[in-house]
mmCIF file of C-alpha atoms and ligand atoms in Angstrom:
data_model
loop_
_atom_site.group_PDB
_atom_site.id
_atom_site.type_symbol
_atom_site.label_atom_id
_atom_site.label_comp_id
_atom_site.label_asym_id
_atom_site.label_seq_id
_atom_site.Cartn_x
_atom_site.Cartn_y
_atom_site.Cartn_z
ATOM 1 C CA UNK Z 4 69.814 138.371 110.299
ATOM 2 C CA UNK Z 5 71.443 137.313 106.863
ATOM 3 C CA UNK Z 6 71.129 134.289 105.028
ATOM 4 C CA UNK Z 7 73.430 133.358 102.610
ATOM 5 C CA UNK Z 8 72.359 133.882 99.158
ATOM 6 C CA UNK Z 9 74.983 131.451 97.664
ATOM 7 C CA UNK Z 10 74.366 127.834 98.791
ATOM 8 C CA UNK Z 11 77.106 125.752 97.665
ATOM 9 C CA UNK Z 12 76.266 123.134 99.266
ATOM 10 C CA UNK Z 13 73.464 122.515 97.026
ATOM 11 C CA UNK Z 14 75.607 120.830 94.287
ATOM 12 C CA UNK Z 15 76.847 118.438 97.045
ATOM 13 C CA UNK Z 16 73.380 117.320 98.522
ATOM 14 C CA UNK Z 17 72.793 113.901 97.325
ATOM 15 C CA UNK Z 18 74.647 111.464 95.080
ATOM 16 C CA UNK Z 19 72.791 111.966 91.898
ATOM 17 C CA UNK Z 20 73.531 115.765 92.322
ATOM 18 C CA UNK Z 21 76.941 115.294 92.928
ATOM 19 C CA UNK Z 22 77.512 113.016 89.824
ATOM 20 C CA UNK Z 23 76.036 115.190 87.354
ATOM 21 C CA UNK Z 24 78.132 118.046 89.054
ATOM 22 C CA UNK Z 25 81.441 116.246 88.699
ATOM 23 C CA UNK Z 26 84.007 117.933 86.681
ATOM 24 C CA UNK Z 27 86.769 115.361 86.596
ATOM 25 C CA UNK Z 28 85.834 111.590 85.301
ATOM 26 C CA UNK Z 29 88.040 108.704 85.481
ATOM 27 C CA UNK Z 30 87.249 105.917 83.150
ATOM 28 C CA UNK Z 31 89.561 102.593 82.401
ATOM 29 C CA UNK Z 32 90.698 102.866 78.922
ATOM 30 C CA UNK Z 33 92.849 106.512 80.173
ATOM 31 C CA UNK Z 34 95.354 103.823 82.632
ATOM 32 C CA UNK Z 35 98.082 102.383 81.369
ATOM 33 C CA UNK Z 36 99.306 99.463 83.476
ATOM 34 C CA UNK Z 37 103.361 99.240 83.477
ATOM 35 C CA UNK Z 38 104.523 95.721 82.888
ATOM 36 C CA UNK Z 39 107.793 94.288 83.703
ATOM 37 C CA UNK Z 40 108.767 90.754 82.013
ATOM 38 C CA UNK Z 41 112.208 89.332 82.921
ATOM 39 C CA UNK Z 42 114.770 86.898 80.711
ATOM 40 C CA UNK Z 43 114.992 83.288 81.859
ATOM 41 C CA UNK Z 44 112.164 83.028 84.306
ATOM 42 C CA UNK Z 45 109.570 80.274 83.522
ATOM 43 C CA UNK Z 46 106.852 81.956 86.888
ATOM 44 C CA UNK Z 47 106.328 85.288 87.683
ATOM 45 C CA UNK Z 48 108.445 86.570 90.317
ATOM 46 C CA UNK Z 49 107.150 88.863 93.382
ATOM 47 C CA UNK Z 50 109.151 92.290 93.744
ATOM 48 C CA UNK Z 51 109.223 92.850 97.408
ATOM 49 C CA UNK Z 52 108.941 96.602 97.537
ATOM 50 C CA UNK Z 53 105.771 96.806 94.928
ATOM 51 C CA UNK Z 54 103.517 94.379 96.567
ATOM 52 C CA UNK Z 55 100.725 93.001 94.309
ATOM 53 C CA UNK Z 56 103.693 93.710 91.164
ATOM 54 C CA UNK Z 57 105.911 91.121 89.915
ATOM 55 C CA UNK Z 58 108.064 90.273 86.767
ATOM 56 C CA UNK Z 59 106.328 88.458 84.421
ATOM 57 C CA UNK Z 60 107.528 85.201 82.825
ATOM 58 C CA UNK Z 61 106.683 85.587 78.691
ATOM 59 C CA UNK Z 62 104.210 83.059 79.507
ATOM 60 C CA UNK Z 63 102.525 85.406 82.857
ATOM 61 C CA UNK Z 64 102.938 88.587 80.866
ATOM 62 C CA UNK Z 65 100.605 87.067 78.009
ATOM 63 C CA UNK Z 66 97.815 86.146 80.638
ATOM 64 C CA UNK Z 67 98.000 89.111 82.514
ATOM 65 C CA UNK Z 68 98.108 91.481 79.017
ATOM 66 C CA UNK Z 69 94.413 89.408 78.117
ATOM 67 C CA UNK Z 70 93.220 90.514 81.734
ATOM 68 C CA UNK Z 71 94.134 94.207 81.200
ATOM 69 C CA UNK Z 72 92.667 94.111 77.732
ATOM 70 C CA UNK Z 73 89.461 92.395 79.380
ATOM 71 C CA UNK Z 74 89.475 94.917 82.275
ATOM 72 C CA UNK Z 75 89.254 97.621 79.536
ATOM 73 C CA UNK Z 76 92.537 99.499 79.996
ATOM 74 C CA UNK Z 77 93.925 101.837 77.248
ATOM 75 C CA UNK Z 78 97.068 99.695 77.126
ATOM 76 C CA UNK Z 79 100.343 98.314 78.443
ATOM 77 C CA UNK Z 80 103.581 99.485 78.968
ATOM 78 C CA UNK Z 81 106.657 97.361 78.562
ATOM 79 C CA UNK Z 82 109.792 97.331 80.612
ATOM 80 C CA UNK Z 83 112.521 94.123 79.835
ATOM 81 C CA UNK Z 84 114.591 92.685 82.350
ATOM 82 C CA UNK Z 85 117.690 90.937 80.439
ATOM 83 C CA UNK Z 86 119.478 88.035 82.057
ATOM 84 C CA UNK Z 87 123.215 89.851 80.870
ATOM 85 C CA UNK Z 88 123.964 93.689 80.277
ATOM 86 C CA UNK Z 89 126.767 95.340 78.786
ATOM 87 C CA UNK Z 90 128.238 98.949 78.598
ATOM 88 C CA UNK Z 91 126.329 99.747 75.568
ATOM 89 C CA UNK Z 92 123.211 97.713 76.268
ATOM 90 C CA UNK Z 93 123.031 95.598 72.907
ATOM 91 C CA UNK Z 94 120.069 93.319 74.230
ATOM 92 C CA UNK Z 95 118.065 96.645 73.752
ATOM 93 C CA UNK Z 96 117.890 96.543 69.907
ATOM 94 C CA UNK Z 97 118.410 92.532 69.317
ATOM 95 C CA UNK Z 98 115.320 91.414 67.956
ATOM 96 C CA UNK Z 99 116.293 88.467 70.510
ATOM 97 C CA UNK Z 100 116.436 90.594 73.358
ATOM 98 C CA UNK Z 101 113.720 89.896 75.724
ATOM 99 C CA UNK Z 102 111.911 93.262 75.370
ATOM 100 C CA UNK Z 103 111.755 92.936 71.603
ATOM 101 C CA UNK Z 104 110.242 89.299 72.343
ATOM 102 C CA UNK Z 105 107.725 90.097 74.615
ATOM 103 C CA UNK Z 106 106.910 92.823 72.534
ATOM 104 C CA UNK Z 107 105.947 90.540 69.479
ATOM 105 C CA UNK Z 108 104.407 87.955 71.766
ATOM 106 C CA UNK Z 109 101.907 90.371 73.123
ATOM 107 C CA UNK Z 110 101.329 92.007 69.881
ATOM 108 C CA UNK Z 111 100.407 87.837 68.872
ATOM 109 C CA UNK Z 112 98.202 87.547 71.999
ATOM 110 C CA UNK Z 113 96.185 90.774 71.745
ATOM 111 C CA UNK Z 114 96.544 92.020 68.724
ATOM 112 C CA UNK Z 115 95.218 95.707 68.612
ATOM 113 C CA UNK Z 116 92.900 95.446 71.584
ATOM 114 C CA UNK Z 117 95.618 97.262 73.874
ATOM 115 C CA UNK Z 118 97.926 99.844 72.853
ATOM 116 C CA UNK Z 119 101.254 98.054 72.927
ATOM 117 C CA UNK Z 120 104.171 100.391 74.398
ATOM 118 C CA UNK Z 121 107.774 99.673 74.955
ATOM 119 C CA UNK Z 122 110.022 101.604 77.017
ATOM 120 C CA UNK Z 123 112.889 103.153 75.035
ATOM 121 C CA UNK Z 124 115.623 103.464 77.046
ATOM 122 C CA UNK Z 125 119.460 101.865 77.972
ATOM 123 C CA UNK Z 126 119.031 101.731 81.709
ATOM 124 C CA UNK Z 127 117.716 98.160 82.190
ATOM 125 C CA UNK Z 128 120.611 97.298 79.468
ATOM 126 C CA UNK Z 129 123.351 98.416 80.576
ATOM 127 C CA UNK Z 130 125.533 97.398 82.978
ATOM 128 C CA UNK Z 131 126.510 100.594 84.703
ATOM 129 C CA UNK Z 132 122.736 101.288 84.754
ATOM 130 C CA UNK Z 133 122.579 104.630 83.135
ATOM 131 C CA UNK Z 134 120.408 105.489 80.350
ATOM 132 C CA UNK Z 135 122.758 106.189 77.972
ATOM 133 C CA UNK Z 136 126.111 104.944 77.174
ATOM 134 C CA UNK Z 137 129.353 106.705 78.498
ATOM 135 C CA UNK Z 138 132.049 108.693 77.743
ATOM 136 C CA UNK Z 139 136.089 107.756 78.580
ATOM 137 C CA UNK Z 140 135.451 110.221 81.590
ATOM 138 C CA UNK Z 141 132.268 108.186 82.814
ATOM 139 C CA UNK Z 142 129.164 111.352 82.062
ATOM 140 C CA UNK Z 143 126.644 109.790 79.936
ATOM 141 C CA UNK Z 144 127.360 110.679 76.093
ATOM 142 C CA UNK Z 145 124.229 112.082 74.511
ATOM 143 C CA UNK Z 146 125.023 112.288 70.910
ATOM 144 C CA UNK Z 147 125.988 108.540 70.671
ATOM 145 C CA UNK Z 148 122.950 107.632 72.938
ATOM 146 C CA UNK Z 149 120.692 109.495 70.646
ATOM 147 C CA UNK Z 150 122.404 106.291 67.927
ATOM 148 C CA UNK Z 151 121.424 103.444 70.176
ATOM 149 C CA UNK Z 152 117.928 105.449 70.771
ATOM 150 C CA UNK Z 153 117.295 105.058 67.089
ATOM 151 C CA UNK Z 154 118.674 101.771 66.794
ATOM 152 C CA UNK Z 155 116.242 100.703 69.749
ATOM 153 C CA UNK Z 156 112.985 102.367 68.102
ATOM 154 C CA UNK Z 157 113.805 100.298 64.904
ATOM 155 C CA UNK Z 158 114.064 97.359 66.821
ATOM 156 C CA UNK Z 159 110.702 97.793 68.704
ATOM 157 C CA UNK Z 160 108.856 99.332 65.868
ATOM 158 C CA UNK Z 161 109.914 96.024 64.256
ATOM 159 C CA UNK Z 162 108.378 93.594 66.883
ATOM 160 C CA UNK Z 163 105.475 95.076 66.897
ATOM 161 C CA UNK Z 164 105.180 98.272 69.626
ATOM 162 C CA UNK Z 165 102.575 100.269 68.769
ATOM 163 C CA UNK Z 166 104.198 103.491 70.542
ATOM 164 C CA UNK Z 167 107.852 104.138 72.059
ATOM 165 C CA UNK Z 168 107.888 105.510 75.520
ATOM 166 C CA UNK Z 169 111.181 107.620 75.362
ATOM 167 C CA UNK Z 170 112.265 108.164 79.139
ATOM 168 C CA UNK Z 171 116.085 108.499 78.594
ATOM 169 C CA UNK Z 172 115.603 112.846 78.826
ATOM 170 C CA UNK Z 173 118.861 112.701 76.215
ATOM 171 C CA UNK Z 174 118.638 116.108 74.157
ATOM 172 C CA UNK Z 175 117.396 115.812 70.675
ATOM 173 C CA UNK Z 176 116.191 111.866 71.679
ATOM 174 C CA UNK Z 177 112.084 112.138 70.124
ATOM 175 C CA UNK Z 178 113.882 114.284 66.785
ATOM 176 C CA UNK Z 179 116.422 111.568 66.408
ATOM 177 C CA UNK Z 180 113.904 108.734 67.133
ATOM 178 C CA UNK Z 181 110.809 110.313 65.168
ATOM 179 C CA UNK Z 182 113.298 110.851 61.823
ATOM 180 C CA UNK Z 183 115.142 107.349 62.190
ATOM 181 C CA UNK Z 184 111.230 105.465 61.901
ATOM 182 C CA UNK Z 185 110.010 107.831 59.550
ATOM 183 C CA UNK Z 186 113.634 106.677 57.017
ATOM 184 C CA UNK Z 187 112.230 103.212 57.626
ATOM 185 C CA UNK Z 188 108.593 103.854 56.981
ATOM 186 C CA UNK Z 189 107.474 103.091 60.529
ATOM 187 C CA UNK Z 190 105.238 106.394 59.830
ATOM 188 C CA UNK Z 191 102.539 105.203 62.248
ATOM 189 C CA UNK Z 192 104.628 104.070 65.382
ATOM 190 C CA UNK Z 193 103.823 106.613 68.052
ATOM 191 C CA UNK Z 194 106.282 108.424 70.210
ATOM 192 C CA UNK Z 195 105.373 109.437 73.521
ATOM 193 C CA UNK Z 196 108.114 111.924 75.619
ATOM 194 C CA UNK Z 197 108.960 111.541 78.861
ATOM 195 C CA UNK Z 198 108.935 115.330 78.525
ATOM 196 C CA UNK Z 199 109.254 116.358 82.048
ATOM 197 C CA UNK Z 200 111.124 113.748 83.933
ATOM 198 C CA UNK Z 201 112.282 114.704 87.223
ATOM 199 C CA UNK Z 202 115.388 113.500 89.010
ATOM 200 C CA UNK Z 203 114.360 111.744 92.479
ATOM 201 C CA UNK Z 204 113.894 109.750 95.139
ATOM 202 C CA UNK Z 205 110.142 108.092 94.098
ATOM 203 C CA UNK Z 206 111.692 105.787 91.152
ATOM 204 C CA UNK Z 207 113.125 103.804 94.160
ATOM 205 C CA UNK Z 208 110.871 100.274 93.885
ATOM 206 C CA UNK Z 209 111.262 100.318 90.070
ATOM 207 C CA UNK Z 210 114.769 100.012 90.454
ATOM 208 C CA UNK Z 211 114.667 96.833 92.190
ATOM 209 C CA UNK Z 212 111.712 95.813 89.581
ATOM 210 C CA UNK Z 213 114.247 95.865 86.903
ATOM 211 C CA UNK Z 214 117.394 95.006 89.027
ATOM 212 C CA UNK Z 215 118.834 98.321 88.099
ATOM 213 C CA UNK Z 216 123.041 98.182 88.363
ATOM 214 C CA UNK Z 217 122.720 101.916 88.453
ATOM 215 C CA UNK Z 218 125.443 103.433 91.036
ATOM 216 C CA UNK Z 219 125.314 107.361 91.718
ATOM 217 C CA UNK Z 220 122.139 109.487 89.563
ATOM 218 C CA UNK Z 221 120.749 110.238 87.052
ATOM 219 C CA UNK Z 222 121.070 114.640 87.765
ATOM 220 C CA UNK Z 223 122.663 115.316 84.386
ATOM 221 C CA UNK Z 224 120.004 113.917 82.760
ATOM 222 C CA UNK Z 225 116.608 114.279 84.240
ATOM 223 C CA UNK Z 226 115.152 117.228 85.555
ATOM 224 C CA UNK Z 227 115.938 119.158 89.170
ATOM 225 C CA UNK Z 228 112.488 118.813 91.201
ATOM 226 C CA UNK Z 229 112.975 122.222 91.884
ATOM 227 C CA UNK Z 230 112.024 123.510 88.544
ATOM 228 C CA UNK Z 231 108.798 123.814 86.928
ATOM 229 C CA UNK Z 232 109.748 126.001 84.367
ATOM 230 C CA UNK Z 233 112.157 124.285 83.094
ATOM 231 C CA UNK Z 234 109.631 121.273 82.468
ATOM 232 C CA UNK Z 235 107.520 122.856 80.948
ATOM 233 C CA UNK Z 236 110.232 124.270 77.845
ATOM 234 C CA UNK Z 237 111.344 120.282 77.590
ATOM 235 C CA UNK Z 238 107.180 119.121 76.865
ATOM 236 C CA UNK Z 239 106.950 122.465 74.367
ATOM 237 C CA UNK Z 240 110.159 121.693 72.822
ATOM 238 C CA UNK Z 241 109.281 118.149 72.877
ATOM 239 C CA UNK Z 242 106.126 118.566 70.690
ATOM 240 C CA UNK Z 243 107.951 120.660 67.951
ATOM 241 C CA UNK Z 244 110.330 117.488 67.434
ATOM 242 C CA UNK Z 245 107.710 115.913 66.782
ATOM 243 C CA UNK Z 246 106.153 113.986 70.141
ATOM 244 C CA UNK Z 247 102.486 112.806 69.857
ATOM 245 C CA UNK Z 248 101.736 112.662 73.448
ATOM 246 C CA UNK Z 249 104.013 114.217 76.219
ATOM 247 C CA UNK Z 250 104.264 113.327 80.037
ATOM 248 C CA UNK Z 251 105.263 114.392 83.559
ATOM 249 C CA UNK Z 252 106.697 111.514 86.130
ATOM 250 C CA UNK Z 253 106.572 111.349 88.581
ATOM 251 C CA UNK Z 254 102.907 112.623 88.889
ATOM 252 C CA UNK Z 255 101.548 113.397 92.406
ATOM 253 C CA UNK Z 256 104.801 115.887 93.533
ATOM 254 C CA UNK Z 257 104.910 117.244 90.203
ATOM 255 C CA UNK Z 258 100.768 118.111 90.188
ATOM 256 C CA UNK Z 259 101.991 121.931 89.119
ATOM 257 C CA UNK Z 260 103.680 120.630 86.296
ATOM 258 C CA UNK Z 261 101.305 118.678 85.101
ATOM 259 C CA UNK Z 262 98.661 121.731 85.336
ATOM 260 C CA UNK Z 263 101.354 124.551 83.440
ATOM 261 C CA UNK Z 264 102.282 121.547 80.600
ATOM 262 C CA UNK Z 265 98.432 120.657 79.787
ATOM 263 C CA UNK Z 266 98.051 124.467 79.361
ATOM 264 C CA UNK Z 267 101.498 125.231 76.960
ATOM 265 C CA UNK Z 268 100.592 122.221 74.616
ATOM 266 C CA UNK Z 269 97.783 120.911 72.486
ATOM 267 C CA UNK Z 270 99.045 117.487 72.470
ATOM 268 C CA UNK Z 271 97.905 114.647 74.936
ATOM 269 C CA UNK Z 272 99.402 114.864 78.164
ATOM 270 C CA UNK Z 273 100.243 111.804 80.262
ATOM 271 C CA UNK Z 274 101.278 111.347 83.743
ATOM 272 C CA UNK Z 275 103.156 108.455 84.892
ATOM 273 C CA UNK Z 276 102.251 107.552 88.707
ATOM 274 C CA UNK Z 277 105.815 105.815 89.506
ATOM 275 C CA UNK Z 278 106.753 103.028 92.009
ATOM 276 C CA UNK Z 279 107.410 105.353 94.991
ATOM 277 C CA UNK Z 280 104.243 106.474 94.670
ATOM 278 C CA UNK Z 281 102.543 103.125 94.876
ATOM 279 C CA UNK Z 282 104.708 101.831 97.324
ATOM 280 C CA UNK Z 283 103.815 104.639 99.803
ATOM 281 C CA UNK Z 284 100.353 103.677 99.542
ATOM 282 C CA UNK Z 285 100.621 100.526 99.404
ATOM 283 C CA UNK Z 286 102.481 100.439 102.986
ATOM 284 C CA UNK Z 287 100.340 102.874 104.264
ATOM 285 C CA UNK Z 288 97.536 100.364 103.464
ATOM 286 C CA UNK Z 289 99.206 97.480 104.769
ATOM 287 C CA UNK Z 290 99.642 98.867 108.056
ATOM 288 C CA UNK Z 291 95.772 99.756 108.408
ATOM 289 C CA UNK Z 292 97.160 103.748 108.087
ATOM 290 C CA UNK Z 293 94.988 104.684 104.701
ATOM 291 C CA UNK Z 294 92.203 103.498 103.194
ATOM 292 C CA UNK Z 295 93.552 101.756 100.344
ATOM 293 C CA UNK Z 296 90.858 101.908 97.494
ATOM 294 C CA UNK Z 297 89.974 105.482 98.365
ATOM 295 C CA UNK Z 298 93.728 106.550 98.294
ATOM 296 C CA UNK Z 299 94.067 105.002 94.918
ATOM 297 C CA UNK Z 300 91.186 106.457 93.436
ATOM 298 C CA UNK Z 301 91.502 109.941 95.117
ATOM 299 C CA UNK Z 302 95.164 110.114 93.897
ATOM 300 C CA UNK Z 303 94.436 108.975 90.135
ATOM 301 C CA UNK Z 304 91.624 111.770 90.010
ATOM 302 C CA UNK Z 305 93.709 113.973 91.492
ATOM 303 C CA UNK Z 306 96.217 113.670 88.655
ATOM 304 C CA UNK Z 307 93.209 113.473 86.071
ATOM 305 C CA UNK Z 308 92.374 116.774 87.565
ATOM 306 C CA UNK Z 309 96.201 118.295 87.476
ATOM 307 C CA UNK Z 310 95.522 117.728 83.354
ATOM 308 C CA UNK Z 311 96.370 114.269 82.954
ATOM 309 C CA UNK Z 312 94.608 112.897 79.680
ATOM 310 C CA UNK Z 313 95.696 108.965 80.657
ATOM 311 C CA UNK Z 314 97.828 107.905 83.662
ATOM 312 C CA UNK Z 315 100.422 105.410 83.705
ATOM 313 C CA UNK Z 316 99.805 103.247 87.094
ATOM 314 C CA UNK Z 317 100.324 99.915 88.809
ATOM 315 C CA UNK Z 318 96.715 99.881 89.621
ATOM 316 C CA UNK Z 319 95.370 100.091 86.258
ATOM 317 C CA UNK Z 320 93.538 96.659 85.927
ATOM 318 C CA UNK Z 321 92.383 96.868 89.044
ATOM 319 C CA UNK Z 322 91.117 100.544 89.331
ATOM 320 C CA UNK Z 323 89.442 99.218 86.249
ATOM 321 C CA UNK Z 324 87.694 96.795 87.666
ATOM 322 C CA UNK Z 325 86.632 99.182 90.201
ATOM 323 C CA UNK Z 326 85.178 101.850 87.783
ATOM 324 C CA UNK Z 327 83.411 99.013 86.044
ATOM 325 C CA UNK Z 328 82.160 98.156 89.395
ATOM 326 C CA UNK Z 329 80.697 101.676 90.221
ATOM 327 C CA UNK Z 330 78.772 102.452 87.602
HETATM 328 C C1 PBG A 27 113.954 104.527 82.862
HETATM 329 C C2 PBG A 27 112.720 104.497 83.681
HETATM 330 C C3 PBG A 27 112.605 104.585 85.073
HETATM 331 C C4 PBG A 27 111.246 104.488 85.373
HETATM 332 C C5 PBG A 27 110.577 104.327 84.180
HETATM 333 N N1 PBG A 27 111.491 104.361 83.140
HETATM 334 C C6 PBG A 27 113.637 104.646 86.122
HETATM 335 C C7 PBG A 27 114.560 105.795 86.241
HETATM 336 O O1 PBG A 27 114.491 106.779 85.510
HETATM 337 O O2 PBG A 27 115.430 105.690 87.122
HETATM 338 C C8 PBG A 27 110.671 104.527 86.749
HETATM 339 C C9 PBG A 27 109.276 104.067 86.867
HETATM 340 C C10 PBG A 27 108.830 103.885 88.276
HETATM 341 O O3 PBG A 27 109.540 104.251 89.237
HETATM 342 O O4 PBG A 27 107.714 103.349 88.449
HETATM 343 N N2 PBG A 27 113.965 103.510 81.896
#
């Protein structure tokens, strides 16, 4: 009769055991809670497909930036929804524009308790709802994009943003972006890549969050989720034009590229869990199907786990709160 001389199961015997033999830890200040604040609205309006997420009012987005900064979250992450778009989206870079408000309004309200981010890209600008602005022939034109890019980082680096998300996957965008603030002396304004940013069907709630006019896709620009590889080169390349941080979005079908990206770079690497994947969850949950809490907190380790330094997610104040709560 044998026994077995490996016991596994010792490291999972009681709770204290298991905590000091945890490999992955999740801890508030690495979420990032995505923020949406929209032109013209005086209350913060519900968006049906991302319950528990609406567009902020200026006023709602300050209270609810002081919650996430009391909950102990690493920061927030801006997205504008103007009340008029055009084809080249000019309320991106007026100081007037409601992103470029909001920005400096937080920026009054909390200071440097929270990083301040801004999203930095044409999509929720424009009126044909691309990221970039277009040719005669209708393809997105990434040369004079890569103009309004750097026009847009001025403009946010101005009001205050303490880093630019760039999430437009233009070629060249983070050189263009990173030489345009360094002419201006904005020499500490962080740029974070949307390095690996893959063409899908999970941004699908976002796009009614910011009332997106897109029509058609976004293929030529962001990344076919069949390739891995092919991520993986944009992050690397990426970091030699000079990103600080890089990130893969969406996170939980993209857990392989999160994994080969954390190993080819030595920067930070963020994940960005995106609308879809809330709102599966979040229906799941509603219909009794999943236990909500421990689907939330399985998937954000999970992504922690992938290589994820600090995840961008809807439930960032309040898996904060829950974190708090558990120790
Ligand atoms: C583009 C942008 C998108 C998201 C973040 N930045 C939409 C897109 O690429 O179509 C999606 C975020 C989400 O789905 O939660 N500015």
């Amino acid at each position: 009769m044998s026994f077995p001389s490996h016991r596994p199961r010792r490291l999972r015997q009681s709770p204290a055991v298991r905590r000091l033999a945890r490999e992955t830890h999740l801890v508030p200040s690495q979420l990032v809670l995505p923020m949406f604040v929209r032109e013209g609205v005086t209350e913060a309006v519900p968006i049906g497909s991302m319950p528990g997420v609406v567009q902020h009012s200026l006023d709602s987005l300050r209270r609810a930036a002081v919650d996430a900064a009391a909950a102990g979250v690493g920061g927030v992450m801006l997205f504008g929804v103007p009340a008029v778009r055009d084809a080249i989206g000019s309320g991106a870079d007026d100081p007037d524009g409601i992103l470029n408000v909001a920005t400096a309004a937080l920026r009054a309200e909390v200071g440097d308790a929270l990083v301040v981010q801004t999203d930095l890209c044409l999509d929720e600008f424009t009126d044909h709802g691309h990221c970039g602005v277009l040719r005669a022939d209708g393809a997105v034109d990434n040369d004079a994009t890569l103009e309004r890019y750097a026009a847009m980082a001025l403009a946010q680096a101005q009001a205050g943003s303490h880093l630019l998300g760039l999430s437009g996957m233009m070629d060249g965008q983070v050189a263009h972006v990173r030489a345009a603030l360094e002419a201006e002396g904005f020499v500490d304004t962080l740029v974070l890549a949307y390095a690996a940013k893959y063409a899908g069907a999970f941004y699908g709630p976002f796009r009614e969050a910011v009332d997106s006019q897109l029509q058609g896709d976004r293929r030529t620009y962001q990344l076919d989720p069949a390739n891995a590889r092919e991520g993986v080169r944009e992050a690397v390349e990426d970091v030699a034009e000079g990103a600080d941080i890089v990130m893969v979005k969406p996170a939980m079908p993209y857990l392989d590229v999160l994994a080969d990206v954390r190993r080819a770079v030595d920067v930070p690497v963020w994940a960005y869990q995106v609308s879809g994947e809330y709102a599966m969850i979040e229906a799941a949950a509603a219909h009794g199907w999943i236990d909500r809490r421990g689907a939330v907190t399985e998937s954000l380790l999970g992504i922690r786990r992938a290589g994820a330094d600090a995840i961008l997610t809807y439930w960032a104040v309040e898996a904060a709160h829950w974190l708090r709560d558990a120790l």
